[in-house]
Amino acid sequence: MENKAKRRILFLGETYRADAITWINGLKEFGDFEIVTWELKTPSSGIFNRVSRLVEYCGAMFNVNKLVQTYKPDMVIAERTTSYGFLAALCGVQPSAIAQQGISDLWPENSILIPFKKLIQHYAFKKATLIHAWGIAMTYSMKNANVDMTKVMVCPKGVDVSRFKRTNTKEIPTINAIVTRSLLPEYRHSTIIKAFEIIHQQGIDFTLTIVGDGPQLAHLKQLTQTLKIGSKVEFTGRIPNEALPKLMNQHNFYISMPTTEGVSSSLFEAMAIDCYPIVSDILGNQCIITHRENGQLVKVDDKEMLAKEIIWAYENEEYRKQVIDKNRKFVHEKANYKQNMKIIADRYHELITNFKTP
């Protein structure tokens, strides 16, 4: 790193999210950056909240400009190209880096606002100095949107492999599965629960731990009772990320059934900590998991196939042992937080230096 001077970055995004925390902490640790943050205060769930959030967003530019004038950041970074990324483009700070969070950020796909979102995303792409694709799956939609691919950096933030590692070497004889995705409809927790009801009906013992919070919590708890597997399913609620490795060490299977995915940090965490992954057969997961080579891919919303694949993996223990060794090595080499965040932080310093140099 050529310039070790303390530099200031304005981060636009939701700082409670694990991805944002990883991004911010990595820049502090490996770039010695000072981070100033701003985010919308209104939750995005519920019709009333969405209207209130839109009103808040309309006044956001005033607040962001005030921060720029007060703190005079050397750079602005933002998550989601269709919201905070657009604000980053409007605030005028350069250099700027925006991160696409999903395979396109144009979500939900059936929204009447998609044409409008395409317009503001195009503007954000055009004005950004650097565009983050946390995984290769994100680049396909960028190419389709005619993004200048020379501005795109494909590099996951990664996971801290010094924390996400297997410390419990005790054999786990049963299916102890964990799900670590937010309790939102697009993560299809109900499909997972229904698959485990099928496993229960076949007399196979298991535990299922569902980590996180969200609007589906009450519905999912009721579903486990209706299906008579409530005693085997634990809902932990939201837990600190620091507590997650210890909890994951008590499990040997990781299940994730999203309908859309860019790149999943939680999948990397599971692979690093020797949890065998069974995930939905969608582009973001296909770029990491090859079916029955380093995990399993299951058709979205297919509870019967999910149950069948879980049972197959459980019965093929030697195969699973080979997979977890392979997956751990992959994360250490390709998705190592300390390695990748240093690369990202160094790139930011380089961009700032280039903009400051006449």
Coordinates of C-alpha atoms in Angstrom, one line a residue:
M1 CA 0.0 0.0 0.0
E2 CA 1.6 3.2 -1.2
N3 CA -0.1 5.7 1.1
K4 CA -0.6 4.9 4.8
A5 CA -2.4 8.2 5.6
K6 CA -5.7 7.9 7.4
R7 CA -8.4 8.3 4.9
R8 CA -12.2 8.6 5.4
I9 CA -14.9 6.7 3.6
L10 CA -18.6 7.4 3.6
F11 CA -20.6 4.1 3.7
L12 CA -24.2 4.2 2.5
G13 CA -26.0 1.1 3.5
E14 CA -27.7 -0.8 6.4
T15 CA -25.0 -1.3 9.0
Y16 CA -26.8 -4.0 11.0
R17 CA -26.4 -6.5 8.1
A18 CA -23.6 -9.1 8.5
D19 CA -22.3 -8.3 5.0
A20 CA -22.1 -4.6 5.8
I21 CA -20.3 -5.3 9.1
T22 CA -17.8 -7.5 7.3
W23 CA -17.1 -4.8 4.6
I24 CA -16.7 -2.0 7.1
N25 CA -14.6 -3.9 9.6
G26 CA -12.4 -5.2 6.9
L27 CA -11.7 -1.7 5.6
K28 CA -10.9 -0.5 9.1
E29 CA -8.6 -3.5 9.8
F30 CA -6.8 -3.8 6.5
G31 CA -7.0 -0.3 5.1
D32 CA -6.9 1.8 8.3
F33 CA -9.8 3.7 7.0
E34 CA -12.1 5.9 9.1
I35 CA -15.7 5.0 8.2
V36 CA -18.7 7.4 8.4
T37 CA -22.1 5.7 7.9
W38 CA -25.5 6.7 6.8
E39 CA -28.7 4.6 6.3
L40 CA -32.4 4.8 6.0
K41 CA -34.1 4.4 9.3
T42 CA -37.5 3.1 8.1
P43 CA -37.8 -0.7 7.8
S44 CA -38.5 -2.1 4.3
S45 CA -41.2 -4.6 5.3
G46 CA -44.9 -3.8 5.3
I47 CA -46.9 -1.6 2.9
F48 CA -47.0 1.4 5.3
N49 CA -43.2 1.1 6.0
R50 CA -42.5 1.0 2.3
V51 CA -44.4 4.2 1.7
S52 CA -42.6 5.9 4.7
R53 CA -39.3 4.6 3.4
L54 CA -39.9 6.0 0.0
V55 CA -40.7 9.4 1.5
E56 CA -37.5 9.2 3.6
Y57 CA -35.5 8.2 0.5
C58 CA -36.7 11.3 -1.3
G59 CA -35.1 13.5 1.4
A60 CA -32.0 11.3 1.6
M61 CA -30.0 13.4 -0.7
F62 CA -30.1 16.4 1.6
N63 CA -28.8 14.3 4.5
V64 CA -26.1 12.7 2.5
N65 CA -24.9 16.0 1.1
K66 CA -24.8 17.4 4.6
L67 CA -22.5 14.5 5.7
V68 CA -20.3 15.1 2.6
Q69 CA -19.9 18.8 3.5
T70 CA -19.3 18.0 7.2
Y71 CA -16.9 15.1 6.9
K72 CA -15.4 15.6 3.4
P73 CA -14.9 11.9 2.7
D74 CA -12.1 10.8 0.4
M75 CA -14.4 8.1 -1.1
V76 CA -18.0 6.9 -1.0
I77 CA -19.1 3.3 -1.1
A78 CA -22.6 1.9 -1.2
E79 CA -24.5 -1.4 -1.2
R80 CA -27.4 -2.1 -3.6
T81 CA -27.1 -0.4 -6.9
T82 CA -30.8 0.5 -7.1
S83 CA -30.9 2.4 -3.7
Y84 CA -27.8 3.4 -1.8
G85 CA -25.8 3.1 -5.0
F86 CA -27.9 5.7 -6.7
L87 CA -27.4 8.0 -3.7
A88 CA -23.7 7.5 -4.0
A89 CA -23.8 8.5 -7.7
L90 CA -25.8 11.6 -6.9
C91 CA -23.6 12.9 -4.0
G92 CA -20.7 13.7 -6.4
V93 CA -17.9 12.2 -4.3
Q94 CA -15.2 10.4 -6.3
P95 CA -13.9 7.8 -6.3
S96 CA -17.0 5.8 -5.6
A97 CA -17.6 2.0 -5.3
I98 CA -21.0 0.4 -5.4
A99 CA -21.8 -3.2 -4.7
Q100 CA -24.5 -5.3 -6.4
Q101 CA -26.1 -7.4 -3.6
G102 CA -28.0 -9.9 -5.7
I103 CA -27.7 -11.4 -9.2
S104 CA -29.2 -8.2 -10.6
D105 CA -30.6 -6.0 -7.7
L106 CA -33.7 -5.7 -9.8
W107 CA -36.1 -7.2 -7.3
P108 CA -38.8 -8.4 -6.9
E109 CA -38.8 -9.5 -10.6
N110 CA -42.5 -8.8 -11.0
S111 CA -42.4 -5.3 -9.5
I112 CA -44.1 -2.6 -11.5
L113 CA -41.1 -0.4 -10.6
I114 CA -38.5 -2.5 -12.5
P115 CA -38.3 -0.1 -15.5
F116 CA -37.6 2.8 -13.0
K117 CA -35.1 0.6 -11.1
K118 CA -33.3 -0.1 -14.4
L119 CA -32.9 3.6 -15.1
I120 CA -31.4 4.5 -11.7
Q121 CA -29.2 1.4 -11.7
H122 CA -27.9 2.3 -15.1
Y123 CA -27.0 5.8 -13.7
A124 CA -25.3 4.3 -10.7
F125 CA -23.3 1.9 -12.9
K126 CA -22.3 4.8 -15.2
K127 CA -21.1 7.1 -12.4
A128 CA -19.3 4.5 -10.2
T129 CA -15.5 4.3 -10.3
L130 CA -15.6 0.7 -9.1
I131 CA -18.4 -1.9 -9.2
H132 CA -18.2 -4.8 -6.8
A133 CA -19.4 -8.2 -7.9
W134 CA -19.0 -10.4 -4.8
G135 CA -19.3 -13.4 -7.0
I136 CA -19.1 -14.4 -10.7
A137 CA -22.9 -14.9 -10.8
M138 CA -23.4 -11.2 -10.5
T139 CA -21.5 -10.3 -13.6
Y140 CA -23.9 -11.8 -16.1
S141 CA -26.6 -9.2 -15.4
M142 CA -24.0 -6.5 -15.5
K143 CA -22.9 -7.6 -19.0
N144 CA -26.6 -7.7 -20.1
A145 CA -26.9 -4.1 -18.8
N146 CA -23.9 -3.0 -20.9
V147 CA -21.8 -2.2 -17.9
D148 CA -18.2 -1.1 -18.5
M149 CA -16.7 -4.4 -17.3
T150 CA -13.3 -2.8 -16.8
K151 CA -14.8 -1.2 -13.7
V152 CA -16.0 -4.5 -12.2
M153 CA -14.0 -6.2 -9.4
V154 CA -15.0 -9.8 -8.8
C155 CA -13.9 -10.6 -5.3
P156 CA -16.0 -11.9 -2.4
K157 CA -15.4 -10.2 1.0
G158 CA -14.8 -13.7 2.3
V159 CA -15.2 -15.1 5.8
D160 CA -12.8 -15.1 8.7
V161 CA -11.4 -18.6 8.6
S162 CA -9.6 -18.1 11.9
R163 CA -13.1 -17.9 13.5
F164 CA -15.1 -20.1 11.2
K165 CA -13.3 -23.4 11.8
R166 CA -14.2 -26.8 13.2
T167 CA -13.3 -27.0 16.8
N168 CA -15.8 -29.7 17.8
T169 CA -14.1 -32.9 16.5
K170 CA -16.7 -35.1 18.3
E171 CA -18.6 -37.3 15.9
I172 CA -22.2 -36.1 15.2
P173 CA -24.2 -39.3 14.5
T174 CA -27.5 -37.8 13.5
I175 CA -28.6 -35.1 11.1
N176 CA -28.0 -31.8 12.9
A177 CA -28.9 -29.2 10.3
I178 CA -28.6 -25.4 10.6
V179 CA -30.1 -22.6 8.5
T180 CA -28.6 -19.1 8.9
R181 CA -30.7 -17.0 6.4
S182 CA -33.1 -14.2 7.4
L183 CA -36.7 -15.2 7.9
L184 CA -37.9 -13.8 4.6
P185 CA -40.2 -15.5 2.1
E186 CA -37.5 -15.7 -0.6
Y187 CA -35.4 -18.0 1.6
R188 CA -38.1 -20.7 1.6
H189 CA -37.7 -21.8 5.2
S190 CA -41.1 -23.4 4.9
T191 CA -39.8 -25.8 2.2
I192 CA -37.0 -26.8 4.5
I193 CA -39.3 -27.5 7.4
K194 CA -41.7 -29.5 5.2
A195 CA -38.7 -31.6 3.9
F196 CA -37.8 -32.4 7.5
E197 CA -41.3 -33.5 8.2
I198 CA -40.8 -36.1 5.4
I199 CA -37.5 -37.2 7.0
H200 CA -39.3 -37.4 10.4
Q201 CA -42.0 -39.6 8.8
Q202 CA -39.3 -42.0 7.7
G203 CA -38.1 -42.5 11.2
I204 CA -34.8 -40.7 10.8
D205 CA -33.6 -38.7 13.8
F206 CA -32.6 -35.1 13.3
T207 CA -32.4 -31.6 14.8
L208 CA -33.0 -28.4 12.8
T209 CA -31.7 -25.0 14.0
I210 CA -33.1 -21.9 12.3
V211 CA -31.0 -18.8 13.1
G212 CA -32.2 -15.3 12.5
D213 CA -35.3 -13.1 12.6
G214 CA -37.8 -11.8 10.1
P215 CA -41.5 -11.4 9.2
Q216 CA -41.9 -15.2 8.7
L217 CA -41.0 -16.1 12.3
A218 CA -44.5 -16.6 13.7
H219 CA -45.7 -18.5 10.6
L220 CA -42.7 -20.8 10.6
K221 CA -43.1 -21.6 14.3
Q222 CA -46.7 -22.5 13.8
L223 CA -45.8 -24.7 10.8
T224 CA -43.5 -26.8 12.9
Q225 CA -46.3 -27.3 15.4
T226 CA -48.8 -28.2 12.7
L227 CA -46.4 -30.7 11.2
K228 CA -45.7 -32.1 14.7
I229 CA -41.9 -31.6 14.6
G230 CA -41.8 -28.6 16.9
S231 CA -39.7 -30.4 19.5
K232 CA -37.0 -31.0 16.9
V233 CA -36.8 -27.5 15.5
E234 CA -35.1 -24.6 17.4
F235 CA -35.6 -20.9 16.5
T236 CA -32.7 -19.0 18.0
G237 CA -33.7 -15.5 16.8
R238 CA -31.0 -13.1 15.7
I239 CA -27.6 -13.8 17.3
P240 CA -24.3 -11.8 17.2
N241 CA -22.1 -12.9 14.3
E242 CA -19.4 -13.6 16.9
A243 CA -21.6 -16.3 18.4
L244 CA -22.3 -18.1 15.1
P245 CA -19.1 -20.2 14.8
K246 CA -19.7 -21.9 18.2
L247 CA -23.3 -22.7 17.2
M248 CA -22.4 -24.0 13.8
N249 CA -19.8 -26.3 15.4
Q250 CA -22.8 -28.2 16.9
H251 CA -24.1 -29.0 13.4
N252 CA -23.0 -31.2 10.4
F253 CA -25.4 -30.0 7.7
Y254 CA -26.1 -26.6 6.3
I255 CA -29.3 -26.0 4.4
S256 CA -30.2 -23.0 2.3
M257 CA -33.1 -22.7 -0.2
P258 CA -33.2 -19.1 -1.6
T259 CA -35.0 -18.3 -4.8
T260 CA -32.3 -15.9 -5.8
E261 CA -28.6 -15.5 -4.8
G262 CA -25.6 -13.4 -5.8
V263 CA -23.0 -14.9 -3.5
S264 CA -23.7 -16.3 -0.1
S265 CA -21.4 -15.5 2.8
S266 CA -23.3 -17.9 5.0
L267 CA -22.5 -20.7 2.5
F268 CA -18.8 -19.8 2.7
E269 CA -19.1 -19.9 6.5
A270 CA -20.6 -23.3 6.4
M271 CA -18.0 -24.6 4.0
A272 CA -15.2 -23.2 6.2
I273 CA -16.6 -24.8 9.3
D274 CA -17.2 -28.3 7.8
C275 CA -20.9 -28.2 7.6
Y276 CA -22.0 -30.2 4.5
P277 CA -24.0 -27.9 2.2
I278 CA -27.3 -28.6 0.5
V279 CA -28.6 -25.6 -1.3
S280 CA -31.1 -24.5 -4.0
D281 CA -30.2 -25.1 -7.7
I282 CA -29.8 -21.5 -8.8
L283 CA -27.1 -19.5 -10.5
G284 CA -25.4 -18.0 -7.5
N285 CA -25.1 -21.4 -5.8
Q286 CA -24.1 -23.2 -9.0
C287 CA -21.0 -21.1 -9.3
I288 CA -19.8 -22.5 -5.9
I289 CA -21.5 -25.9 -5.6
T290 CA -21.3 -28.8 -8.1
H291 CA -24.0 -31.4 -7.4
R292 CA -22.7 -34.4 -5.5
E293 CA -19.1 -33.2 -5.9
N294 CA -18.8 -30.6 -3.1
G295 CA -22.4 -30.5 -1.9
Q296 CA -25.9 -30.9 -3.4
L297 CA -28.2 -28.7 -5.5
V298 CA -32.0 -29.0 -5.1
K299 CA -34.7 -27.6 -7.2
V300 CA -36.4 -24.5 -5.6
D301 CA -39.5 -25.4 -3.6
D302 CA -39.1 -29.1 -4.1
K303 CA -39.5 -30.5 -0.5
E304 CA -39.5 -34.1 -1.7
M305 CA -36.2 -33.7 -3.5
L306 CA -34.7 -31.8 -0.6
A307 CA -35.7 -34.6 1.8
K308 CA -34.3 -37.2 -0.5
E309 CA -31.0 -35.4 -1.0
I310 CA -30.5 -34.8 2.8
I311 CA -31.1 -38.6 3.4
W312 CA -28.7 -39.5 0.6
A313 CA -25.9 -37.3 2.1
Y314 CA -26.6 -38.6 5.6
E315 CA -26.2 -42.2 4.4
N316 CA -23.0 -41.5 2.4
E317 CA -20.7 -40.5 5.3
E318 CA -17.4 -41.2 3.5
Y319 CA -18.4 -39.0 0.6
R320 CA -19.3 -36.2 3.1
K321 CA -15.9 -36.4 4.8
Q322 CA -14.2 -35.9 1.4
V323 CA -16.4 -33.0 0.6
I324 CA -15.8 -31.0 3.8
D325 CA -12.0 -31.3 3.3
K326 CA -12.4 -30.0 -0.2
N327 CA -14.7 -27.2 0.8
R328 CA -12.5 -26.0 3.6
K329 CA -9.6 -25.7 1.3
F330 CA -11.6 -23.8 -1.3
V331 CA -12.7 -21.2 1.2
H332 CA -9.1 -20.8 2.6
E333 CA -7.9 -20.2 -1.0
K334 CA -10.7 -18.2 -2.6
A335 CA -12.9 -16.7 0.1
N336 CA -10.5 -15.8 2.9
Y337 CA -11.6 -12.6 4.6
K338 CA -8.1 -11.5 5.6
Q339 CA -6.7 -12.1 2.1
N340 CA -9.6 -10.7 0.1
M341 CA -10.4 -7.6 2.3
K342 CA -6.7 -6.5 2.0
I343 CA -7.0 -6.7 -1.8
I344 CA -10.2 -4.6 -1.6
A345 CA -8.7 -2.1 0.8
D346 CA -5.5 -1.7 -1.2
R347 CA -7.7 -1.1 -4.3
Y348 CA -9.5 1.7 -2.5
H349 CA -6.3 3.4 -1.5
E350 CA -5.1 3.2 -5.1
L351 CA -8.3 4.8 -6.4
I352 CA -8.1 7.6 -3.9
T353 CA -4.4 8.2 -4.7
N354 CA -5.2 8.3 -8.4
F355 CA -8.0 10.9 -7.9
K356 CA -5.9 13.1 -5.6
T357 CA -2.8 13.0 -8.0
P358 CA -3.1 15.8 -10.6

